[in-house]
């Protein structure tokens, strides 16, 4: 599903260049539930942004569902994100002026699905995350866990091939965190590839596989304790 | 445009920033209000002046004798010029002259009497051509004719207000006899005039009859004429010059002497006013546009702030698949919405103020020759709304461009 070949990414800083990703090779198959682990500054967010076509890379090749993702226009990138990817963020990022249902329906709005149709679909997805009764609630009337479940429903509504989650449990207590992880597992069981960036080991342990990043390099088969922050 | 979600978003954002929205909107509303106010005021002035010209034919010359102001061939300065009937007859033969008339004023104060009623009305003794020059409108009977003058008939044509004062109806007045300074005149016509009440309190007599009855000899106090409608301004100036030279030859004064016989060229004056008002309109439009520009800059500025505040939200939308056009469209629509709504409020306020001013002027009977019917045309109103849409779009352009350029990564980490 995802294939990275010798991806390099550096940022310009005041003095010179900061080499964030160094010759990263990565294969993630269809239907995998993978965590990306690493301490802050390891490059895991950059990696996720490149996977999410939110950021560009300097050299190498990135294939998403056998499509080369390179030198895309803003419009094309938006289309790929909308079609292939679902995003879940640490801070939920729900739009404050839309209720739960409208927030979930938003990706379909960008696909020009009619309001009636997309709101009906959004209700099904809210049902799936157990929030059907809350469809008309505004984000500020929802708890953190509820917000994240709305966000997951939103990530799923466009039927993505890959769901990318950036510290999805970072702002949640442990009980809620497990509920959210169960939801990701449920999503994964439907055959959707799920990639979770986290620094929490117990979250990582619930995944099929952990990809460990340190100083922009992927480490394989090393002792977990080496990454304990 | 008719996207419910987008309107929901725009309205909720504006509602969340009520004060800011109102202040920004006020700058645009004020700009349009000022523009409407200035334009309407300018139109009011122009209407007033055009109304003043409407009283008399615009294509007219008014000729007044005075005294010489320059010496000429040994003749002294300060010689009084006296016009005569013969001058009028000669004037009528000039090429381009359409209608002409002299005026003889009956001196002294006197009352016009009918039976036991008496009132001080003004009297003008004129030639038949006066009808067209003064734009007198006959409603009953007839005006002064050539025969009246030739046969020295004792007839009078009276204004509507004179008729109302003396007679039960205009029809009843025709054929009645009125007393003007000891002379008895038969009423043969009743008229109206756009020049207002003063003109309709007027009585016209045949010029030669009045001269004879008042020891006027063949003296005239002034001459007036209209020229062919299709004469250009330049051609009228040539005619003016020809008349001045002719009079200078006859009365023996310097042709350069503008005082001896002054000629007021209505077309030239009208043209001058037209040019003046054109100039005023240009200045008003320019001022209005600059004021509007200030308003647009205010909107643009506030949209930049909005974009900055909503950077994260824009980033999220992009992550969810919003294309640049979605982002740009929404920002520009918001900008147009603020501009158009507040501009419309300004437009309505401006029109309402002018309507109030117009009503107040009419109610107080203050409509005069310098200011009347302040208004803007509906074309102007529609044009200014279109202008607002364009202005709003322009105001939103830079902020929208900035929003479209926001990188989702940086936006979401903000």
XYZ file of C-alpha atoms in Angstrom:
643
model
C 0.000 0.000 0.000
C 2.767 2.376 1.006
C 6.274 2.218 -0.320
C 9.028 4.702 0.482
C 12.384 4.455 -1.343
C 15.360 6.432 -0.081
C 13.327 9.388 1.090
C 15.374 12.380 2.177
C 14.001 15.529 3.694
C 15.811 18.487 5.145
C 14.701 21.857 6.419
C 16.545 25.118 6.083
C 17.389 26.569 9.441
C 19.158 29.752 10.456
C 22.701 28.375 10.053
C 22.245 25.704 7.421
C 20.251 22.574 6.738
C 18.620 20.226 9.201
C 18.566 16.734 7.729
C 15.348 15.293 9.188
C 14.833 12.077 7.202
C 17.839 10.142 5.973
C 17.394 7.555 3.202
C 14.189 6.261 4.681
C 12.956 2.979 3.158
C 9.593 1.735 4.292
C 6.993 -0.757 3.170
C 3.548 -0.909 4.702
C 1.151 -3.485 3.335
C -2.567 -3.258 2.795
C -4.571 -3.787 5.985
C -1.643 -3.331 8.362
C -1.976 -1.547 11.724
C 1.366 0.110 12.243
C 2.759 2.517 14.790
C 5.562 4.974 14.132
C 7.527 5.564 17.290
C 10.244 7.922 18.186
C 11.101 10.730 20.522
C 10.480 14.323 19.596
C 12.904 15.454 16.918
C 13.206 11.926 15.549
C 11.442 12.933 12.336
C 8.241 10.958 12.917
C 5.936 13.923 12.328
C 7.773 14.800 9.132
C 7.425 11.211 7.987
C 3.701 11.274 8.699
C 3.308 14.594 6.846
C 5.042 13.148 3.795
C 2.863 10.047 3.966
C -0.160 12.340 4.238
C 0.920 14.404 1.201
C 0.857 17.401 3.510
C 4.550 17.963 2.959
C 6.986 17.336 0.133
C 10.282 15.405 0.174
C 13.616 16.292 -1.402
C 14.767 13.035 -2.982
C 13.491 9.466 -3.264
C 10.142 8.018 -4.318
C 6.860 7.614 -2.509
C 4.281 5.225 -3.908
C 0.784 5.279 -2.463
C -1.373 2.444 -3.782
C 1.155 2.106 -6.617
C 0.855 5.758 -7.541
C 4.004 7.867 -7.477
C 3.367 10.834 -5.217
C 5.798 13.435 -6.447
C 5.676 17.054 -7.610
C 1.925 17.295 -7.267
C 0.063 20.544 -7.710
C -1.857 21.828 -4.687
C -5.107 20.790 -6.339
C -3.896 17.290 -7.204
C -2.508 16.828 -3.706
C -5.876 17.851 -2.281
C -7.591 15.281 -4.482
C -5.257 12.465 -3.403
C -5.679 13.369 0.259
C -9.413 13.441 -0.147
C -9.542 10.146 -2.033
C -6.843 7.973 -0.413
C -6.244 9.314 3.071
C -8.041 9.947 6.328
C -6.475 12.093 9.037
C -6.868 11.970 12.797
C -5.087 14.613 14.865
C -3.993 14.899 18.464
C -6.068 18.055 18.967
C -9.062 16.636 17.025
C -9.310 19.730 14.780
C -13.072 19.742 14.478
C -14.556 22.917 12.974
C -16.166 24.781 15.859
C -19.067 26.217 13.842
C -20.233 22.851 12.510
C -22.063 20.198 14.508
C -20.798 16.604 14.781
C -22.701 15.455 11.710
C -21.507 18.365 9.544
C -17.934 17.863 10.701
C -18.048 14.212 9.691
C -19.595 15.141 6.348
C -16.920 17.735 5.498
C -14.650 15.537 3.286
C -17.691 14.661 1.147
C -18.408 18.391 0.771
C -15.088 18.675 -1.044
C -16.199 15.819 -3.305
C -19.319 17.850 -4.184
C -21.680 15.301 -2.647
C -25.056 16.932 -2.019
C -25.742 18.191 1.488
C -28.629 15.806 2.079
C -26.711 12.773 0.891
C -23.505 13.501 2.769
C -25.335 14.240 6.013
C -27.131 10.882 5.710
C -23.807 9.095 5.193
C -22.280 11.061 8.072
C -25.029 9.761 10.360
C -24.088 6.141 9.503
C -20.460 6.829 10.383
C -21.425 8.539 13.638
C -23.452 5.416 14.409
C -20.361 3.322 13.778
C -18.350 5.286 16.363
C -21.330 5.160 18.756
C -22.290 8.832 18.568
C -25.449 8.731 16.480
C -27.476 10.425 19.196
C -24.948 13.224 19.401
C -25.116 14.199 15.733
C -26.428 17.714 16.343
C -23.975 18.555 19.141
C -21.367 21.202 18.544
C -17.720 20.269 19.225
C -17.634 22.328 22.427
C -20.475 20.177 23.789
C -18.478 16.954 23.359
C -15.850 15.341 25.593
C -12.316 14.725 24.353
C -13.006 11.067 23.613
C -16.207 11.925 21.798
C -14.412 14.555 19.733
C -11.782 12.037 18.689
C -14.473 9.526 17.724
C -16.130 12.220 15.584
C -12.723 12.930 14.041
C -12.258 9.222 13.265
C -15.701 9.083 11.667
C -14.662 12.098 9.604
C -11.427 10.367 8.575
C -13.374 7.314 7.425
C -16.259 8.890 5.548
C -14.341 9.306 2.289
C -13.540 5.536 2.377
C -9.772 6.063 2.512
C -7.211 3.346 1.848
C -4.983 4.639 4.644
C -5.825 6.347 7.938
C -3.026 8.482 9.372
C -3.279 9.342 13.055
C -0.892 11.806 14.664
C -0.750 11.130 18.440
C -4.488 10.371 18.433
C -4.486 9.542 22.150
C -2.113 12.296 23.198
C -4.863 14.441 24.670
C -6.920 11.612 26.171
C -6.872 9.722 29.481
C -5.813 6.079 29.354
C -9.327 4.602 29.510
C -10.485 6.765 26.612
C -7.223 6.060 24.825
C -7.990 2.344 24.825
C -11.504 2.997 23.559
C -10.071 4.988 20.691
C -7.492 2.286 19.972
C -10.277 -0.307 19.887
C -11.975 1.801 17.323
C -8.810 1.924 15.220
C -8.604 -1.864 15.483
C -12.203 -2.116 14.288
C -11.370 0.151 11.371
C -8.296 -1.907 10.601
C -10.379 -5.103 10.584
C -12.314 -3.632 7.657
C -9.083 -3.804 5.677
C -8.052 -0.174 5.994
C -4.367 0.449 6.595
C -3.910 2.405 9.818
C -0.710 4.268 10.700
C -0.466 5.742 14.191
C 2.290 8.079 15.282
C 2.780 7.830 19.019
C 5.392 7.941 21.710
C 3.364 5.761 24.101
C 4.567 2.164 24.283
C 1.247 0.714 25.419
C -0.427 2.268 22.397
C 2.314 1.020 20.126
C 1.989 -2.475 21.607
C -1.641 -2.662 20.405
C -0.410 -2.378 16.813
C 0.774 -5.185 14.532
C 4.155 -3.614 14.064
C 6.211 -0.706 15.308
C 8.446 1.394 13.098
C 11.096 3.089 15.204
C 12.666 6.320 14.113
C 15.735 7.843 15.647
C 17.481 10.893 14.252
C 15.759 10.423 10.901
C 16.779 6.812 10.459
C 14.566 3.735 10.764
C 15.900 1.165 13.233
C 14.842 -2.414 12.935
C 14.686 -5.115 15.589
C 16.345 -3.094 18.280
C 15.584 -3.140 21.925
C 12.497 -1.162 22.790
C 14.214 0.419 25.758
C 16.530 2.303 23.390
C 13.523 4.440 22.467
C 12.169 5.085 25.874
C 11.919 8.762 26.320
C -22.556 31.075 -4.256
C -25.728 29.314 -3.099
C -23.737 26.929 -0.962
C -25.462 26.572 2.389
C -22.339 25.286 4.151
C -20.263 28.184 3.008
C -22.872 30.727 4.092
C -23.178 28.967 7.435
C -19.428 29.299 7.853
C -19.251 32.938 6.743
C -22.152 34.024 8.913
C -20.920 32.180 11.977
C -17.438 33.658 11.644
C -18.841 37.163 11.179
C -21.208 36.609 14.098
C -18.360 35.478 16.340
C -16.542 38.728 15.503
C -19.532 41.048 15.607
C -17.741 44.225 16.678
C -14.954 43.784 14.178
C -17.412 43.039 11.388
C -19.510 46.088 12.230
C -16.511 48.427 12.378
C -15.140 47.126 9.095
C -18.551 47.296 7.471
C -18.975 50.857 8.705
C -15.965 52.022 6.705
C -17.495 50.687 3.496
C -21.006 51.865 4.394
C -19.618 55.307 5.152
C -17.772 55.431 1.829
C -20.896 54.619 -0.144
C -23.002 56.922 2.024
C -20.596 59.799 1.342
C -20.541 59.024 -2.352
C -24.339 58.944 -2.572
C -24.573 62.068 -0.461
C -22.065 64.005 -2.568
C -23.502 62.767 -5.855
C -27.031 63.555 -4.750
C -25.994 66.981 -3.496
C -24.182 67.647 -6.769
C -27.265 66.579 -8.681
C -29.350 68.842 -6.456
C -27.184 71.806 -7.355
C -27.285 70.898 -11.007
C -31.051 70.398 -10.954
C -31.378 73.807 -9.312
C -29.297 75.538 -11.942
C -30.927 73.647 -14.796
C -34.289 74.616 -13.390
C -33.179 78.227 -13.420
C -32.305 77.870 -17.099
C -35.580 76.082 -17.782
C -37.504 79.295 -17.049
C -36.123 80.832 -20.212
C -34.975 79.292 -23.450
C -31.362 78.190 -23.092
C -30.512 79.149 -26.652
C -31.164 82.804 -25.950
C -29.289 86.115 -25.979
C -30.190 88.857 -23.537
C -29.068 92.312 -24.548
C -28.951 95.206 -22.073
C -27.896 98.766 -22.909
C -25.660 100.565 -20.448
C -23.040 103.324 -20.852
C -19.802 103.306 -22.803
C -16.700 102.381 -20.854
C -14.100 103.250 -23.497
C -13.545 106.442 -25.496
C -14.186 106.092 -29.234
C -13.317 108.491 -32.017
C -13.342 111.532 -29.794
C -16.551 110.542 -28.026
C -16.339 110.476 -24.224
C -16.671 107.595 -21.760
C -20.002 107.232 -19.945
C -22.343 107.905 -22.815
C -25.715 106.225 -22.158
C -26.969 103.954 -24.925
C -30.712 103.882 -25.607
C -32.163 100.994 -27.622
C -35.084 101.615 -29.986
C -37.742 99.603 -31.826
C -35.632 99.848 -34.945
C -32.845 97.895 -33.159
C -35.234 95.046 -32.521
C -36.391 94.975 -36.135
C -32.818 94.949 -37.366
C -31.858 92.237 -34.905
C -34.648 90.015 -36.240
C -32.969 89.984 -39.666
C -29.658 88.509 -38.441
C -28.958 85.047 -39.759
C -29.509 82.418 -37.089
C -31.946 84.516 -35.067
C -35.127 82.544 -34.535
C -37.330 84.639 -32.273
C -36.728 88.124 -30.971
C -38.400 90.638 -28.712
C -37.781 93.908 -27.024
C -38.954 94.836 -23.569
C -40.277 98.176 -22.494
C -40.709 98.695 -18.756
C -43.528 100.855 -17.486
C -41.937 102.982 -14.790
C -43.262 103.991 -11.399
C -45.355 102.056 -8.936
C -49.013 101.486 -9.651
C -51.806 99.032 -8.997
C -53.526 96.989 -11.636
C -57.264 97.246 -11.129
C -60.278 95.186 -12.058
C -63.599 96.577 -10.843
C -63.073 97.119 -7.094
C -60.012 94.848 -6.866
C -56.482 96.268 -7.117
C -53.044 94.762 -6.811
C -49.465 95.632 -7.744
C -48.595 93.285 -10.613
C -45.531 93.608 -12.827
C -46.087 94.622 -16.423
C -43.883 93.888 -19.412
C -44.414 95.371 -22.838
C -43.056 92.969 -25.468
C -42.971 91.753 -29.051
C -44.729 88.484 -30.074
C -41.387 86.625 -30.091
C -41.248 86.968 -26.317
C -43.537 83.934 -26.010
C -40.841 81.506 -27.141
C -37.934 83.267 -25.457
C -39.554 83.303 -22.021
C -41.156 79.894 -22.667
C -44.524 81.248 -21.716
C -47.258 78.590 -21.896
C -50.629 79.854 -23.085
C -53.441 78.029 -21.343
C -56.341 80.186 -22.523
C -56.747 82.701 -25.340
C -53.666 84.005 -27.188
C -50.402 85.879 -26.751
C -49.484 89.338 -28.077
C -49.464 89.416 -31.916
C -47.861 91.568 -34.588
C -51.244 93.147 -35.312
C -51.612 94.172 -31.667
C -48.431 96.195 -32.071
C -49.202 97.582 -35.512
C -52.743 98.634 -34.624
C -51.750 99.730 -31.115
C -54.445 97.496 -29.668
C -55.116 97.836 -25.978
C -54.901 94.155 -25.074
C -53.257 92.322 -22.167
C -52.123 88.749 -21.571
C -52.198 87.885 -17.892
C -50.461 85.271 -15.741
C -52.356 82.497 -13.985
C -52.018 84.147 -10.575
C -53.294 87.498 -11.930
C -56.288 85.674 -13.357
C -56.927 83.878 -10.068
C -56.812 87.183 -8.217
C -59.325 88.981 -10.428
C -61.540 86.336 -12.015
C -63.565 83.313 -11.013
C -61.946 81.307 -13.811
C -59.488 81.972 -16.652
C -62.358 81.686 -19.141
C -64.334 84.296 -17.234
C -61.402 86.718 -17.486
C -61.116 86.630 -21.263
C -62.711 89.725 -22.757
C -62.805 91.611 -19.441
C -61.127 94.993 -19.149
C -58.396 95.789 -16.622
C -56.867 99.141 -15.683
C -53.100 99.486 -15.894
C -51.807 102.909 -14.842
C -54.864 104.678 -16.212
C -55.043 102.710 -19.460
C -57.834 100.178 -20.023
C -56.759 96.867 -21.565
C -58.793 93.890 -22.709
C -57.651 90.486 -21.409
C -57.038 88.217 -24.418
C -55.013 85.395 -22.868
C -53.936 83.581 -19.701
C -50.548 81.832 -19.349
C -48.426 79.701 -17.086
C -44.652 79.760 -16.707
C -42.023 77.397 -15.215
C -40.293 80.416 -13.729
C -42.447 80.200 -10.617
C -44.973 82.487 -8.945
C -43.170 85.702 -9.813
C -43.436 84.987 -13.552
C -47.095 84.056 -13.208
C -47.909 87.390 -11.542
C -46.878 89.076 -14.797
C -48.987 90.988 -17.334
C -47.819 91.307 -20.970
C -48.810 94.230 -23.209
C -47.994 94.972 -26.855
C -44.765 96.967 -26.757
C -45.885 99.768 -29.048
C -49.213 100.235 -27.264
C -47.380 100.550 -23.941
C -44.787 102.953 -25.385
C -47.535 105.237 -26.651
C -49.578 105.090 -23.466
C -46.554 105.872 -21.296
C -44.683 108.450 -23.350
C -42.065 105.888 -24.208
C -41.488 107.028 -27.751
C -39.903 104.026 -29.440
C -37.513 103.290 -26.602
C -36.705 99.740 -25.512
C -35.103 98.763 -22.195
C -33.708 95.495 -23.376
C -33.640 93.077 -26.287
C -33.738 89.335 -26.314
C -33.600 86.649 -28.940
C -33.307 82.941 -29.459
C -30.994 81.350 -31.986
C -31.559 78.228 -34.101
C -31.505 75.103 -31.920
C -28.795 73.443 -33.983
C -26.308 76.306 -33.690
C -23.049 75.301 -32.035
C -21.609 77.257 -29.130
C -18.863 78.580 -31.386
C -21.431 79.758 -33.942
C -23.367 81.597 -31.250
C -20.184 83.347 -30.169
C -19.697 84.487 -33.779
C -23.286 85.777 -33.855
C -22.729 87.544 -30.537
C -19.706 89.256 -32.034
C -21.630 90.268 -35.156
C -24.383 91.823 -33.055
C -21.890 93.697 -30.880
C -20.116 95.136 -33.946
C -23.418 96.144 -35.503
C -24.490 97.958 -32.360
C -21.059 99.560 -32.027
C -21.376 100.924 -35.558
C -24.836 102.282 -34.960
C -24.256 103.774 -31.540
C -20.666 104.775 -32.315
C -18.683 103.042 -29.622
C -15.588 100.839 -29.474
C -16.503 97.285 -30.670
C -14.274 96.021 -27.844
C -16.420 97.872 -25.307
C -18.348 95.157 -23.452
C -20.194 97.606 -21.212
C -21.963 99.854 -23.703
C -24.340 97.078 -24.726
C -23.899 93.854 -22.808
C -24.864 90.611 -24.504
C -25.545 87.630 -22.269
C -25.186 84.464 -24.303
C -27.375 81.794 -22.644
C -25.826 78.928 -24.575
C -22.366 79.946 -23.529
C -23.514 80.286 -19.924
C -25.307 76.961 -20.036
C -22.237 75.359 -21.525
C -20.151 76.913 -18.776
C -22.437 75.448 -16.127
C -22.414 72.085 -17.828
C -18.632 72.119 -17.792
C -18.631 73.221 -14.177
C -20.974 70.412 -13.154
C -19.028 67.903 -15.146
C -15.952 69.023 -13.218
C -17.809 68.755 -9.913
C -18.986 65.247 -10.819
C -15.480 64.166 -11.707
C -14.210 65.420 -8.359
C -17.085 63.771 -6.470
C -16.559 60.469 -8.259
C -12.843 60.635 -7.613
C -13.358 61.440 -3.933
C -15.985 58.722 -3.652
C -13.761 56.121 -5.243
C -10.863 57.023 -2.984
C -13.128 56.787 0.074
C -14.337 53.422 -1.164
C -10.747 52.367 -1.689
C -10.078 53.157 1.975
C -13.069 50.973 2.854
C -11.812 48.141 0.667
C -8.405 48.340 2.304
C -10.113 48.060 5.696
C -12.002 44.967 4.512
C -8.862 43.517 2.989
C -6.999 44.133 6.228
C -9.669 42.448 8.324
C -9.741 39.502 5.928
C -5.980 39.144 6.346
C -6.501 38.985 10.099
C -9.296 36.464 9.615
C -7.066 34.298 7.452
C -4.315 34.492 10.048
C -6.690 33.576 12.861
C -8.099 30.688 10.903
C -4.774 29.378 9.643
C -5.189 26.149 11.562
C -8.734 25.648 10.368
C -7.647 26.246 6.772
C -4.866 23.685 7.289
C -7.387 21.115 8.561
C -9.658 21.741 5.609
C -6.742 21.235 3.249
C -5.832 17.984 4.994
C -9.433 16.858 4.493
C -9.203 17.534 0.780
C -10.155 21.192 0.317
C -8.686 22.405 -2.971
C -7.146 25.881 -3.282
C -10.271 27.020 -5.125
C -12.449 26.073 -2.144
C -10.326 28.201 0.171
C -10.035 31.158 -2.238
C -13.727 31.094 -3.087
C -14.771 31.118 0.536
C -12.520 34.060 1.483
C -13.562 36.135 -1.547
C -17.212 35.365 -0.948
C -16.873 36.527 2.629
C -15.154 39.734 1.497
C -17.832 40.440 -1.106
C -20.527 39.687 1.452
C -19.149 42.223 3.961
C -18.546 44.847 1.292
C -21.851 44.437 -0.491
C -23.977 44.229 2.658
C -22.440 47.235 4.351
C -22.275 49.132 1.060
C -25.961 48.464 0.525
C -26.718 49.798 4.013
C -24.715 52.937 3.147
C -26.569 53.266 -0.153
C -29.972 52.961 1.502
C -28.964 55.425 4.237
C -27.722 57.912 1.633
C -30.854 57.621 -0.484
C -33.018 57.912 2.642
C -31.191 61.066 3.711
C -31.658 62.633 0.293
C -35.294 61.662 0.242
C -35.694 63.271 3.671
C -33.857 66.395 2.521
C -35.990 66.612 -0.600
C -39.208 66.144 1.378
C -38.106 68.719 3.953
C -37.174 71.221 1.243
C -40.519 70.768 -0.464
C -42.460 70.921 2.813
C -40.690 74.115 3.844
C -41.151 75.513 0.345
C -37.420 76.077 0.296
C -36.842 74.586 -3.098
C -35.033 77.319 -4.885
C -32.971 77.927 -7.922
C -29.788 76.698 -6.333
C -30.844 73.385 -4.879
C -33.700 71.067 -5.760
C -34.431 67.348 -6.159
C -31.226 65.908 -4.687
C -31.204 62.365 -6.019
C -29.171 59.648 -7.607
C -30.432 57.681 -10.563
C -31.194 53.974 -10.247
C -28.456 53.396 -12.801
C -26.031 55.030 -10.381
C -27.326 52.818 -7.574
C -26.958 49.624 -9.619
C -23.527 50.743 -10.817
C -22.388 51.337 -7.251
C -23.592 47.869 -6.192
C -21.639 46.306 -9.046
C -18.685 48.445 -8.021
C -19.046 47.082 -4.473
C -18.958 43.484 -5.694
C -15.796 44.211 -7.660
C -14.325 46.098 -4.704
C -15.157 43.240 -2.347
C -13.576 40.713 -4.671
C -10.450 42.860 -4.967
C -10.333 43.300 -1.202
C -10.507 39.545 -0.703
C -7.943 38.715 -3.365
C -4.724 39.110 -1.401
C -6.055 37.454 1.780
C -7.475 34.590 -0.299
C -4.177 34.138 -2.077
C -2.391 34.019 1.262
C -4.891 31.485 2.553
C -4.435 29.284 -0.500
C -0.673 29.334 0.018
C -0.918 28.152 3.621
C 0.913 24.890 4.033
C -1.243 22.419 5.960
C 1.748 21.230 7.975
C 2.671 24.645 9.275
C -0.988 25.556 9.721
C -1.713 22.591 11.943
C 1.404 22.960 14.038
C 0.500 26.595 14.670
